[in-house]
CSV table of C-alpha atoms in Angstrom, one decimal:
chain,number,residue,atom,x,y,z
P,1073,MET,CA,150.3,35.0,-18.3
P,1074,GLY,CA,150.4,36.2,-14.6
P,1075,LEU,CA,153.1,35.3,-12.2
P,1076,THR,CA,151.2,32.3,-10.8
P,1077,TYR,CA,152.1,28.7,-10.9
P,1078,LYS,CA,149.7,26.1,-12.2
P,1079,SER,CA,151.6,22.9,-11.8
P,1080,ILE,CA,154.1,22.3,-9.0
P,1081,LEU,CA,156.3,19.3,-8.7
P,1082,VAL,CA,157.9,18.4,-5.4
P,1083,ALA,CA,160.5,15.6,-5.2
P,1084,VAL,CA,160.5,13.7,-1.9
P,1085,ASP,CA,162.9,11.0,-0.6
P,1086,GLY,CA,162.0,10.6,3.0
P,1087,SER,CA,164.7,13.1,4.2
P,1088,LYS,CA,164.0,16.0,6.5
P,1089,GLU,CA,165.0,18.4,3.8
P,1090,ALA,CA,162.4,16.9,1.5
P,1091,GLU,CA,159.9,17.3,4.3
P,1092,TRP,CA,160.6,21.0,4.5
P,1093,ALA,CA,160.4,21.3,0.7
P,1094,PHE,CA,157.0,19.5,0.8
P,1095,LYS,CA,155.6,21.9,3.4
P,1096,LYS,CA,156.7,24.8,1.3
P,1097,ALA,CA,155.2,23.3,-1.8
P,1098,ILE,CA,151.9,22.9,-0.1
P,1099,GLU,CA,151.8,26.6,0.7
P,1100,ILE,CA,152.7,27.7,-2.8
P,1101,SER,CA,150.1,25.3,-4.2
P,1102,LYS,CA,147.4,26.8,-2.0
P,1103,ARG,CA,148.4,30.4,-2.8
P,1104,ASN,CA,148.3,29.7,-6.5
P,1105,ASP,CA,145.5,27.2,-6.5
P,1106,ALA,CA,147.9,24.9,-8.4
P,1107,LYS,CA,148.1,21.2,-9.0
P,1108,LEU,CA,150.7,19.5,-6.7
P,1109,VAL,CA,152.6,16.5,-8.0
P,1110,ILE,CA,154.5,14.6,-5.3
P,1111,ALA,CA,157.2,12.5,-6.9
P,1112,HIS,CA,159.6,9.9,-5.6
P,1113,VAL,CA,162.3,8.5,-7.8
P,1114,ILE,CA,163.6,5.0,-6.9
P,1115,ASP,CA,167.3,5.2,-7.8
P,1116,THR,CA,167.8,2.0,-9.8
P,1117,ARG,CA,171.6,2.6,-9.8
P,1118,ASN,CA,171.6,1.4,-6.2
P,1119,PHE,CA,170.4,-2.0,-7.4
P,1120,ALA,CA,173.1,-2.3,-10.0
P,1121,THR,CA,175.7,-2.7,-7.3
P,1122,ILE,CA,174.1,-5.9,-6.1
P,1123,GLU,CA,175.5,-9.0,-8.0
P,1124,ALA,CA,172.2,-10.8,-8.6
P,1125,TYR,CA,169.6,-8.1,-9.0
P,1126,ASP,CA,167.8,-8.4,-5.7
P,1127,ARG,CA,164.0,-8.4,-6.3
P,1128,THR,CA,163.1,-8.1,-2.7
P,1129,MET,CA,165.2,-5.0,-2.4
P,1130,ALA,CA,163.3,-3.5,-5.4
P,1131,GLU,CA,160.0,-4.5,-3.9
P,1132,ARG,CA,160.9,-3.0,-0.6
P,1133,SER,CA,161.9,0.3,-2.3
P,1134,GLU,CA,158.6,0.3,-4.1
P,1135,SER,CA,156.4,-0.4,-1.1
P,1136,TYR,CA,158.3,2.3,0.9
P,1137,ALA,CA,157.7,4.8,-1.9
P,1138,GLN,CA,154.0,4.0,-2.1
P,1139,GLU,CA,153.6,4.4,1.7
P,1140,LEU,CA,155.6,7.6,1.7
P,1141,LEU,CA,153.6,9.1,-1.2
P,1142,GLN,CA,150.2,8.1,0.3
P,1143,GLU,CA,151.2,9.9,3.5
P,1144,TYR,CA,152.3,13.0,1.7
P,1145,LYS,CA,149.2,13.0,-0.5
P,1146,GLN,CA,146.9,12.7,2.5
P,1147,ALA,CA,148.7,15.5,4.2
P,1148,ALA,CA,148.5,17.8,1.2
P,1149,GLU,CA,144.8,17.1,0.8
P,1150,GLU,CA,144.1,17.7,4.5
P,1151,SER,CA,146.0,21.0,4.2
P,1152,GLY,CA,143.6,22.2,1.5
P,1153,VAL,CA,145.4,21.5,-1.8
P,1154,HIS,CA,142.7,20.7,-4.4
P,1155,THR,CA,144.5,18.6,-6.9
P,1156,VAL,CA,147.2,16.2,-5.7
P,1157,GLN,CA,148.9,13.6,-7.8
P,1158,VAL,CA,151.6,11.1,-6.9
P,1159,GLU,CA,154.3,9.7,-9.1
P,1160,ILE,CA,156.8,6.9,-8.6
P,1161,GLU,CA,159.6,6.8,-11.2
P,1162,TYR,CA,162.6,4.6,-11.6
P,1163,GLY,CA,166.1,5.8,-12.6
P,1164,SER,CA,168.3,8.6,-11.6
P,1165,PRO,CA,166.5,11.3,-9.6
P,1166,LYS,CA,168.6,14.1,-11.0
P,1167,VAL,CA,167.6,13.2,-14.5
P,1168,LYS,CA,164.0,12.0,-14.0
P,1169,VAL,CA,162.8,15.0,-12.0
P,1170,PRO,CA,163.9,17.9,-14.3
P,1171,LYS,CA,163.6,16.1,-17.6
P,1172,ASP,CA,160.8,13.5,-17.6
P,1173,LEU,CA,158.5,14.4,-14.7
P,1174,ALA,CA,158.6,18.2,-15.3
P,1175,LYS,CA,157.7,17.6,-19.0
P,1176,LYS,CA,155.0,15.1,-18.3
P,1177,HIS,CA,153.2,17.4,-15.8
P,1178,ALA,CA,153.8,20.7,-17.7
P,1179,THR,CA,155.5,21.8,-14.4
P,1180,ASP,CA,156.2,25.4,-13.9
P,1181,LEU,CA,157.8,25.1,-10.5
P,1182,ILE,CA,159.9,22.4,-9.1
P,1183,VAL,CA,160.5,22.4,-5.3
P,1184,CYS,CA,163.2,20.2,-3.8
P,1185,GLY,CA,165.3,20.0,-0.7
P,1186,ALA,CA,168.9,20.9,-0.6
P,1187,THR,CA,170.3,17.4,-0.5
P,1188,GLY,CA,172.5,16.5,2.4
P,1189,LEU,CA,175.6,15.2,0.7
P,1190,ASN,CA,179.0,15.6,2.2
P,1191,ALA,CA,181.6,17.5,0.3
P,1192,VAL,CA,183.3,14.5,-1.3
P,1193,GLU,CA,180.0,13.0,-2.6
P,1194,ARG,CA,179.0,16.4,-3.9
P,1195,PHE,CA,182.3,16.7,-5.7
P,1196,LEU,CA,182.0,13.3,-7.3
P,1197,ILE,CA,178.4,13.2,-8.3
P,1198,GLY,CA,177.0,16.7,-7.9
P,1199,SER,CA,173.9,17.1,-5.7
P,1200,VAL,CA,170.5,16.2,-7.0
P,1201,SER,CA,169.2,19.7,-6.4
P,1202,GLU,CA,172.1,21.2,-8.4
P,1203,HIS,CA,171.3,19.0,-11.4
P,1204,ILE,CA,167.6,19.8,-11.1
P,1205,THR,CA,168.4,23.5,-11.1
P,1206,ARG,CA,170.7,23.1,-14.2
P,1207,TYR,CA,168.3,21.0,-16.3
P,1208,ALA,CA,164.8,22.1,-15.3
P,1209,PRO,CA,162.8,23.8,-18.0
P,1210,CYS,CA,161.1,25.9,-15.3
P,1211,ASP,CA,161.6,27.7,-12.0
P,1212,VAL,CA,163.2,25.8,-9.2
P,1213,LEU,CA,163.0,26.4,-5.5
P,1214,VAL,CA,165.7,24.7,-3.4
P,1215,VAL,CA,164.5,24.7,0.2
P,1216,ARG,CA,167.2,25.0,2.8
P,1217,THR,CA,165.2,26.2,5.8
P,1218,GLN,CA,162.9,24.4,8.1
P,1219,LYS,CA,159.3,25.5,7.9
P,1220,GLU,CA,158.0,26.6,11.3
């Protein structure tokens, strides 16, 4: 077992931090000739706050996710990553990414952006990247810097 990664999972949410994480994940995938799984988790807790569960909001979230992932998939393939998969999951990103998605894809590296929460939010709910780091069964790279 060398120090190479075979299956890399990158969580994207449309933020600029996620974009940096994605770019770094591409580089690592190419260096290791690894499979790249690009995942977006639709946070269903956002829907729970709406009185009557709003179907159009759910559908909008899903079509946004599909568009986002198609763009990312194309970019990864054009950059020279051989195996690219996309995944849309529903639930809480900080649980789905480290527990379900990592297991499903036998992930050995999770790449995520440092989430831009303010101090109060971080205190109340803990950042997604913090949770991923705590519960992941594998290495985690939290990307804080912009890729040139």
